[in-house]
PDB file of C-alpha atoms in Angstrom:
ATOM      1  CA  MET H  57      90.473 -10.439 -45.841  1.00 60.00           C
ATOM      2  CA  ASN H  58      88.998  -9.533 -42.386  1.00 87.00           C
ATOM      3  CA  ALA H  59      88.647  -5.417 -41.264  1.00 92.00           C
ATOM      4  CA  LYS H  60      89.752  -4.394 -38.145  1.00 95.00           C
ATOM      5  CA  LYS H  61      89.176  -1.382 -36.302  1.00 96.00           C
ATOM      6  CA  ILE H  62      91.315   1.465 -36.879  1.00 97.00           C
ATOM      7  CA  ASP H  63      91.330   2.927 -33.390  1.00 95.00           C
ATOM      8  CA  GLY H  64      93.204  -1.031 -32.695  1.00 95.00           C
ATOM      9  CA  ILE H  65      95.322  -0.555 -35.229  1.00 97.00           C
ATOM     10  CA  LEU H  66      96.449   3.514 -34.554  1.00 98.00           C
ATOM     11  CA  ALA H  67      96.473   2.749 -30.513  1.00 96.00           C
ATOM     12  CA  THR H  68      99.425   0.029 -31.231  1.00 95.00           C
ATOM     13  CA  HIS H  69     101.512   1.959 -33.648  1.00 96.00           C
ATOM     14  CA  ALA H  70     103.323   4.749 -31.915  1.00 96.00           C
ATOM     15  CA  TYR H  71     104.657   6.118 -35.719  1.00 98.00           C
ATOM     16  CA  PRO H  72     102.964   5.190 -39.126  1.00 98.00           C
ATOM     17  CA  GLY H  73     103.604   9.067 -39.581  1.00 98.00           C
ATOM     18  CA  ARG H  74     101.492  10.276 -42.396  1.00 98.00           C
ATOM     19  CA  GLY H  75      98.387   7.543 -43.217  1.00 98.00           C
ATOM     20  CA  ILE H  76      95.147   7.859 -45.403  1.00 99.00           C
ATOM     21  CA  ILE H  77      92.007   6.368 -44.973  1.00 98.00           C
ATOM     22  CA  LEU H  78      89.523   5.921 -47.315  1.00 98.00           C
ATOM     23  CA  GLY H  79      86.209   4.456 -47.728  1.00 98.00           C
ATOM     24  CA  ARG H  80      82.533   4.037 -47.017  1.00 98.00           C
ATOM     25  CA  SER H  81      79.971   5.067 -44.318  1.00 98.00           C
ATOM     26  CA  ALA H  82      78.336   2.552 -42.448  1.00 97.00           C
ATOM     27  CA  ASP H  83      74.701   3.832 -43.890  1.00 97.00           C
ATOM     28  CA  ASN H  84      76.237   3.870 -47.393  1.00 97.00           C
ATOM     29  CA  LYS H  85      75.601   7.644 -47.848  1.00 97.00           C
ATOM     30  CA  TYR H  86      78.922   9.098 -47.496  1.00 98.00           C
ATOM     31  CA  GLY H  87      82.224   8.552 -49.223  1.00 98.00           C
ATOM     32  CA  VAL H  88      85.028   8.588 -46.252  1.00 98.00           C
ATOM     33  CA  VAL H  89      88.191  10.508 -46.118  1.00 98.00           C
ATOM     34  CA  ALA H  90      90.667  10.865 -43.143  1.00 98.00           C
ATOM     35  CA  TYR H  91      93.862  11.821 -43.352  1.00 98.00           C
ATOM     36  CA  PHE H  92      96.957  12.566 -40.527  1.00 98.00           C
ATOM     37  CA  ILE H  93      99.666  13.802 -40.100  1.00 98.00           C
ATOM     38  CA  MET H  94     102.433  12.677 -36.913  1.00 98.00           C
ATOM     39  CA  GLY H  95     105.658  14.146 -36.587  1.00 97.00           C
ATOM     40  CA  ARG H  96     108.900  12.979 -34.589  1.00 95.00           C
ATOM     41  CA  SER H  97     111.110  16.473 -35.326  1.00 94.00           C
ATOM     42  CA  GLY H  98     110.545  19.823 -33.885  1.00 95.00           C
ATOM     43  CA  ASN H  99     110.250  20.843 -38.072  1.00 94.00           C
ATOM     44  CA  SER H 100     107.444  18.227 -38.210  1.00 95.00           C
ATOM     45  CA  ARG H 101     105.561  18.796 -35.235  1.00 97.00           C
ATOM     46  CA  ASN H 102     105.370  22.244 -35.601  1.00 97.00           C
ATOM     47  CA  ARG H 103     102.441  22.492 -38.009  1.00 98.00           C
ATOM     48  CA  VAL H 104      99.323  22.966 -39.011  1.00 98.00           C
ATOM     49  CA  PHE H 105      96.238  22.079 -41.143  1.00 98.00           C
ATOM     50  CA  GLU H 106      94.445  25.503 -42.717  1.00 98.00           C
ATOM     51  CA  THR H 107      91.426  25.334 -44.883  1.00 98.00           C
ATOM     52  CA  THR H 108      91.470  26.510 -48.134  1.00 98.00           C
ATOM     53  CA  ASP H 109      89.672  27.596 -51.089  1.00 96.00           C
ATOM     54  CA  ASP H 110      89.611  23.980 -53.273  1.00 97.00           C
ATOM     55  CA  GLY H 111      90.524  21.407 -49.350  1.00 97.00           C
ATOM     56  CA  ILE H 112      93.354  22.373 -47.279  1.00 98.00           C
ATOM     57  CA  ARG H 113      97.003  23.045 -46.831  1.00 98.00           C
ATOM     58  CA  THR H 114     100.430  22.818 -43.837  1.00 98.00           C
ATOM     59  CA  ARG H 115     101.294  25.648 -42.121  1.00 97.00           C
ATOM     60  CA  ALA H 116     104.360  26.235 -40.360  1.00 97.00           C
ATOM     61  CA  PHE H 117     102.154  27.055 -36.669  1.00 98.00           C
ATOM     62  CA  ASP H 118     105.598  28.963 -35.689  1.00 96.00           C
ATOM     63  CA  GLU H 119     107.306  30.110 -38.233  1.00 94.00           C
ATOM     64  CA  SER H 120     110.329  31.278 -36.410  1.00 94.00           C
ATOM     65  CA  LYS H 121     111.288  27.888 -35.761  1.00 93.00           C
ATOM     66  CA  MET H 122     110.519  26.684 -39.398  1.00 93.00           C
ATOM     67  CA  VAL H 123     114.057  24.742 -41.052  1.00 91.00           C
ATOM     68  CA  ASP H 124     113.320  23.094 -44.060  1.00 90.00           C
ATOM     69  CA  PRO H 125     109.911  23.555 -45.642  1.00 93.00           C
ATOM     70  CA  SER H 126     110.528  21.530 -48.747  1.00 91.00           C
ATOM     71  CA  LEU H 127     109.173  17.954 -47.394  1.00 92.00           C
ATOM     72  CA  ILE H 128     106.552  19.022 -44.994  1.00 94.00           C
ATOM     73  CA  ILE H 129     104.640  22.443 -46.073  1.00 97.00           C
ATOM     74  CA  TYR H 130     101.752  21.412 -48.838  1.00 98.00           C
ATOM     75  CA  HIS H 131      98.501  20.756 -49.857  1.00 98.00           C
ATOM     76  CA  PRO H 132      97.325  17.704 -48.244  1.00 98.00           C
ATOM     77  CA  VAL H 133      93.612  17.886 -50.311  1.00 98.00           C
ATOM     78  CA  ARG H 134      92.831  19.452 -53.448  1.00 98.00           C
ATOM     79  CA  LYS H 135      88.759  19.166 -54.679  1.00 98.00           C
ATOM     80  CA  ILE H 136      88.693  18.777 -58.540  1.00 96.00           C
ATOM     81  CA  ASP H 137      85.208  18.223 -60.805  1.00 92.00           C
ATOM     82  CA  ALA H 138      86.557  14.185 -60.998  1.00 87.00           C
ATOM     83  CA  GLY H 139      86.925  14.427 -57.077  1.00 95.00           C
ATOM     84  CA  LEU H 140      88.933  15.281 -53.801  1.00 98.00           C
ATOM     85  CA  ILE H 141      92.428  14.195 -54.192  1.00 98.00           C
ATOM     86  CA  VAL H 142      94.005  13.553 -50.608  1.00 98.00           C
ATOM     87  CA  THR H 143      98.309  13.126 -50.399  1.00 98.00           C
ATOM     88  CA  ASN H 144     101.333  13.340 -48.245  1.00 98.00           C
ATOM     89  CA  GLY H 145     103.043  15.555 -50.269  1.00 98.00           C
ATOM     90  CA  ASP H 146     103.445  17.209 -53.031  1.00 98.00           C
ATOM     91  CA  GLN H 147     102.028  15.337 -55.621  1.00 98.00           C
ATOM     92  CA  THR H 148      99.016  16.363 -54.646  1.00 98.00           C
ATOM     93  CA  ASP H 149      99.327  19.288 -57.237  1.00 98.00           C
ATOM     94  CA  THR H 150     100.820  17.078 -59.926  1.00 98.00           C
ATOM     95  CA  ILE H 151      97.531  14.599 -60.008  1.00 98.00           C
ATOM     96  CA  ARG H 152      95.096  17.023 -59.763  1.00 98.00           C
ATOM     97  CA  ASP H 153      97.500  18.969 -62.578  1.00 98.00           C
ATOM     98  CA  PHE H 154      97.297  15.715 -64.658  1.00 98.00           C
ATOM     99  CA  MET H 155      93.808  15.177 -63.585  1.00 97.00           C
ATOM    100  CA  VAL H 156      93.207  18.726 -64.989  1.00 97.00           C
ATOM    101  CA  ALA H 157      94.853  17.810 -67.723  1.00 97.00           C
ATOM    102  CA  GLY H 158      92.464  14.705 -69.246  1.00 97.00           C
ATOM    103  CA  LYS H 159      95.501  12.508 -68.138  1.00 97.00           C
ATOM    104  CA  SER H 160      94.924  10.504 -64.904  1.00 98.00           C
ATOM    105  CA  PHE H 161      95.531   9.834 -61.452  1.00 98.00           C
ATOM    106  CA  ALA H 162      97.868   7.003 -61.761  1.00 98.00           C
ATOM    107  CA  ASP H 163      99.832   8.861 -64.719  1.00 98.00           C
ATOM    108  CA  GLY H 164     100.280  11.885 -62.701  1.00 98.00           C
ATOM    109  CA  LEU H 165     102.268   9.463 -60.104  1.00 98.00           C
ATOM    110  CA  ARG H 166     104.067   7.465 -62.340  1.00 98.00           C
ATOM    111  CA  THR H 167     106.048  10.890 -62.634  1.00 98.00           C
ATOM    112  CA  ARG H 168     106.983  10.683 -59.165  1.00 98.00           C
ATOM    113  CA  CYS H 169     108.863   8.737 -57.082  1.00 98.00           C
ATOM    114  CA  PHE H 170     109.265   8.280 -53.004  1.00 98.00           C
ATOM    115  CA  GLU H 171     110.782  11.459 -50.785  1.00 98.00           C
ATOM    116  CA  PRO H 172     114.295  12.923 -50.800  1.00 96.00           C
ATOM    117  CA  ASP H 173     114.843  12.042 -47.737  1.00 96.00           C
ATOM    118  CA  PRO H 174     117.475   9.430 -46.963  1.00 97.00           C
ATOM    119  CA  PRO H 175     118.001   7.274 -45.551  1.00 96.00           C
ATOM    120  CA  ASN H 176     114.235   7.037 -44.683  1.00 97.00           C
ATOM    121  CA  TYR H 177     113.467   7.491 -48.011  1.00 98.00           C
ATOM    122  CA  THR H 178     109.588   7.619 -47.140  1.00 98.00           C
ATOM    123  CA  PRO H 179     106.887   7.005 -49.107  1.00 98.00           C
ATOM    124  CA  ARG H 180     104.258   9.330 -51.336  1.00 98.00           C
ATOM    125  CA  ILE H 181     100.921   7.676 -50.127  1.00 98.00           C
ATOM    126  CA  SER H 182      97.849   9.021 -52.616  1.00 99.00           C
ATOM    127  CA  GLY H 183      93.783   8.733 -52.796  1.00 98.00           C
ATOM    128  CA  LEU H 184      91.362   9.655 -54.506  1.00 98.00           C
ATOM    129  CA  LEU H 185      88.209   9.394 -53.663  1.00 98.00           C
ATOM    130  CA  ALA H 186      85.931   9.823 -57.012  1.00 98.00           C
ATOM    131  CA  ALA H 187      82.237  11.821 -56.867  1.00 95.00           C
ATOM    132  CA  ASP H 188      80.447   8.246 -57.282  1.00 96.00           C
ATOM    133  CA  GLY H 189      82.413   7.439 -54.116  1.00 97.00           C
ATOM    134  CA  SER H 190      84.497   4.329 -55.542  1.00 98.00           C
ATOM    135  CA  TYR H 191      87.950   5.300 -54.602  1.00 98.00           C
ATOM    136  CA  LYS H 192      92.211   4.800 -55.601  1.00 98.00           C
ATOM    137  CA  LEU H 193      94.884   4.459 -53.295  1.00 98.00           C
ATOM    138  CA  SER H 194      99.114   4.177 -53.986  1.00 98.00           C
ATOM    139  CA  ILE H 195     102.044   4.482 -52.553  1.00 98.00           C
ATOM    140  CA  LEU H 196     105.605   4.992 -53.800  1.00 98.00           C
ATOM    141  CA  LYS H 197     108.595   3.095 -52.233  1.00 98.00           C
ATOM    142  CA  SER H 198     112.147   2.962 -52.431  1.00 97.00           C
ATOM    143  CA  ALA H 199     113.099  -1.136 -52.728  1.00 94.00           C
ATOM    144  CA  ASP H 200     113.473  -2.043 -49.263  1.00 91.00           C
ATOM    145  CA  GLY H 201     115.612   1.629 -48.372  1.00 93.00           C
ATOM    146  CA  ASP H 202     117.621   0.909 -51.803  1.00 95.00           C
ATOM    147  CA  PRO H 203     116.998   4.653 -53.067  1.00 95.00           C
ATOM    148  CA  ALA H 204     118.533   3.578 -56.511  1.00 96.00           C
ATOM    149  CA  CYS H 205     114.834   1.414 -57.109  1.00 95.00           C
ATOM    150  CA  ASN H 206     111.589   3.213 -56.823  1.00 96.00           C
ATOM    151  CA  HIS H 207     108.327   0.352 -56.594  1.00 97.00           C
ATOM    152  CA  ARG H 208     104.973   2.101 -57.526  1.00 98.00           C
ATOM    153  CA  PHE H 209     101.682   0.246 -56.310  1.00 98.00           C
ATOM    154  CA  PHE H 210      97.802   1.462 -57.695  1.00 98.00           C
ATOM    155  CA  TYR H 211      95.102   0.132 -55.390  1.00 98.00           C
ATOM    156  CA  GLU H 212      91.287   0.963 -57.338  1.00 98.00           C
ATOM    157  CA  TYR H 213      87.987  -0.377 -55.254  1.00 98.00           C
ATOM    158  CA  ASP H 214      85.306   0.158 -57.566  1.00 97.00           C
ATOM    159  CA  ALA H 215      82.238  -0.776 -55.684  1.00 93.00           C
ATOM    160  CA  PRO H 216      83.285   0.427 -51.940  1.00 96.00           C
ATOM    161  CA  ILE H 217      80.920  -1.384 -49.203  1.00 97.00           C
ATOM    162  CA  ALA H 218      79.119   0.401 -46.794  1.00 98.00           C
ATOM    163  CA  GLY H 219      80.644   0.434 -43.184  1.00 98.00           C
ATOM    164  CA  PHE H 220      84.553  -0.081 -44.156  1.00 98.00           C
ATOM    165  CA  GLY H 221      87.592   1.463 -46.066  1.00 98.00           C
ATOM    166  CA  HIS H 222      91.018   0.826 -46.158  1.00 98.00           C
ATOM    167  CA  PHE H 223      93.731   2.804 -44.410  1.00 98.00           C
ATOM    168  CA  ILE H 224      97.369   3.653 -45.651  1.00 98.00           C
ATOM    169  CA  HIS H 225      99.960   4.867 -44.265  1.00 98.00           C
ATOM    170  CA  THR H 226     103.737   5.151 -44.210  1.00 98.00           C
ATOM    171  CA  TYR H 227     105.844   3.793 -42.011  1.00 98.00           C
ATOM    172  CA  GLN H 228     105.663  -0.038 -40.697  1.00 97.00           C
ATOM    173  CA  GLU H 229     107.264   0.215 -37.712  1.00 95.00           C
ATOM    174  CA  ASN H 230     108.642   3.302 -35.412  1.00 95.00           C
ATOM    175  CA  LEU H 231     112.155   2.335 -36.588  1.00 95.00           C
ATOM    176  CA  ASP H 232     115.607   4.225 -37.052  1.00 95.00           C
ATOM    177  CA  PRO H 233     115.707   4.280 -40.243  1.00 96.00           C
ATOM    178  CA  LEU H 234     112.038   4.159 -40.779  1.00 97.00           C
ATOM    179  CA  PRO H 235     111.192   1.389 -43.044  1.00 97.00           C
ATOM    180  CA  SER H 236     108.213   1.810 -45.590  1.00 98.00           C
ATOM    181  CA  PHE H 237     104.520   0.612 -45.044  1.00 98.00           C
ATOM    182  CA  GLU H 238     104.464  -2.846 -46.292  1.00 97.00           C
ATOM    183  CA  GLY H 239     101.709  -4.990 -48.190  1.00 96.00           C
ATOM    184  CA  GLU H 240      98.265  -4.020 -49.834  1.00 97.00           C
ATOM    185  CA  PRO H 241      96.132  -0.777 -47.831  1.00 98.00           C
ATOM    186  CA  ARG H 242      94.577  -2.409 -44.658  1.00 97.00           C
ATOM    187  CA  ARG H 243      91.014  -2.851 -44.916  1.00 98.00           C
ATOM    188  CA  VAL H 244      89.308  -1.401 -41.914  1.00 98.00           C
ATOM    189  CA  ILE H 245      85.825  -0.744 -40.417  1.00 98.00           C
ATOM    190  CA  CYS H 246      84.268   2.755 -40.848  1.00 96.00           C
ATOM    191  CA  ASP H 247      81.337   2.956 -38.679  1.00 95.00           C
ATOM    192  CA  ALA H 248      81.302   6.556 -37.063  1.00 97.00           C
ATOM    193  CA  PRO H 249      78.068   8.160 -37.712  1.00 97.00           C
ATOM    194  CA  ASN H 250      79.991  11.251 -39.050  1.00 98.00           C
ATOM    195  CA  ALA H 251      82.829  13.481 -39.632  1.00 98.00           C
ATOM    196  CA  GLN H 252      83.289  14.339 -36.059  1.00 98.00           C
ATOM    197  CA  ALA H 253      83.054  10.850 -34.065  1.00 98.00           C
ATOM    198  CA  MET H 254      85.414   9.741 -36.770  1.00 98.00           C
ATOM    199  CA  ALA H 255      87.706  12.290 -36.291  1.00 98.00           C
ATOM    200  CA  ASP H 256      87.159  12.035 -32.118  1.00 98.00           C
ATOM    201  CA  LEU H 257      88.117   7.993 -32.748  1.00 98.00           C
ATOM    202  CA  LEU H 258      91.220   8.930 -34.640  1.00 98.00           C
ATOM    203  CA  TRP H 259      92.192  11.828 -32.659  1.00 98.00           C
ATOM    204  CA  ALA H 260      91.952  10.380 -29.229  1.00 98.00           C
ATOM    205  CA  ASN H 261      94.065   6.625 -30.552  1.00 98.00           C
ATOM    206  CA  LEU H 262      96.836   8.912 -32.080  1.00 98.00           C
ATOM    207  CA  ASN H 263      99.982   8.589 -30.436  1.00 98.00           C
ATOM    208  CA  GLU H 264     100.008  11.752 -27.934  1.00 97.00           C
ATOM    209  CA  ASP H 265     103.629  12.578 -28.503  1.00 97.00           C
ATOM    210  CA  ASN H 266     103.759  12.426 -31.960  1.00 98.00           C
ATOM    211  CA  LYS H 267     100.564  13.384 -33.870  1.00 98.00           C
ATOM    212  CA  VAL H 268     100.009  16.897 -35.277  1.00 98.00           C
ATOM    213  CA  SER H 269      97.338  17.342 -37.016  1.00 98.00           C
ATOM    214  CA  LEU H 270      93.985  15.859 -38.997  1.00 98.00           C
ATOM    215  CA  TYR H 271      91.796  16.377 -41.469  1.00 98.00           C
ATOM    216  CA  VAL H 272      88.434  13.526 -41.389  1.00 98.00           C
ATOM    217  CA  SER H 273      85.806  14.626 -44.606  1.00 98.00           C
ATOM    218  CA  TYR H 274      82.308  12.579 -45.187  1.00 98.00           C
ATOM    219  CA  VAL H 275      81.308  13.943 -48.150  1.00 98.00           C
ATOM    220  CA  ASP H 276      77.513  13.599 -49.518  1.00 97.00           C
ATOM    221  CA  LEU H 277      77.173  10.861 -52.460  1.00 96.00           C
ATOM    222  CA  ALA H 278      74.249  12.606 -53.800  1.00 96.00           C
ATOM    223  CA  THR H 279      74.779  16.277 -53.440  1.00 96.00           C
ATOM    224  CA  GLY H 280      78.963  16.330 -53.002  1.00 95.00           C
ATOM    225  CA  GLU H 281      78.618  18.332 -50.084  1.00 96.00           C
ATOM    226  CA  ALA H 282      81.163  18.063 -47.604  1.00 96.00           C
ATOM    227  CA  ASP H 283      80.895  17.352 -43.128  1.00 97.00           C
ATOM    228  CA  THR H 284      84.211  18.779 -42.665  1.00 98.00           C
ATOM    229  CA  VAL H 285      86.575  18.151 -39.800  1.00 98.00           C
ATOM    230  CA  ILE H 286      90.072  19.166 -38.496  1.00 98.00           C
ATOM    231  CA  VAL H 287      91.751  18.758 -35.415  1.00 98.00           C
ATOM    232  CA  ASN H 288      95.361  20.822 -34.851  1.00 98.00           C
ATOM    233  CA  LYS H 289      97.176  19.690 -31.897  1.00 98.00           C
ATOM    234  CA  ASN H 290      99.164  23.459 -31.696  1.00 97.00           C
ATOM    235  CA  VAL H 291      96.302  25.706 -31.195  1.00 93.00           C
TER     236      VAL H 291
END
């Protein structure tokens, strides 16, 4: 499968929704993690990322304008001994709780399904960067918009290749209702030398009207230390 440049994918997609990138840096020293959120409604756009003790959380930029926090306020990134969990919803906490209890990434996600937001039924996308640099991705989605059927897909990358990664996002196209992501995670080039360069690349190519917040982390595979960048449109 040919790898694509992530800037080209983003520049031609006005609304991929929320997206996760996991991969390996070109120098083979870092695990690469990126997560972004976008929004079309005022409620979705009224958000920022802020750091926590073990990762990041979303919060309202203007609390007085928050309408319904149920699907937009959550912890996208949480660090545990087994690695770094990144998701587009409160399944971050489900995965964390299961893994702390000695169970697996997939075990936690088998208790969850797509988001209850008809007519879109937004997929739940999730990732895990392990301490050794291997990674997993998952998507839980409805069957072509039919809420009667939940599909769960899991992808495991045991030996990542330096300079490459995989990208998964929530929406296939910018339509109404929003169709779910289709196919396997996209294989992408991860040749930015550090977190800031990767953040600059992604932020510049996310749709200006719809982008909201971005998180990028380069995790040193030898020490576990992370170089992290957060960008918020609302400042």
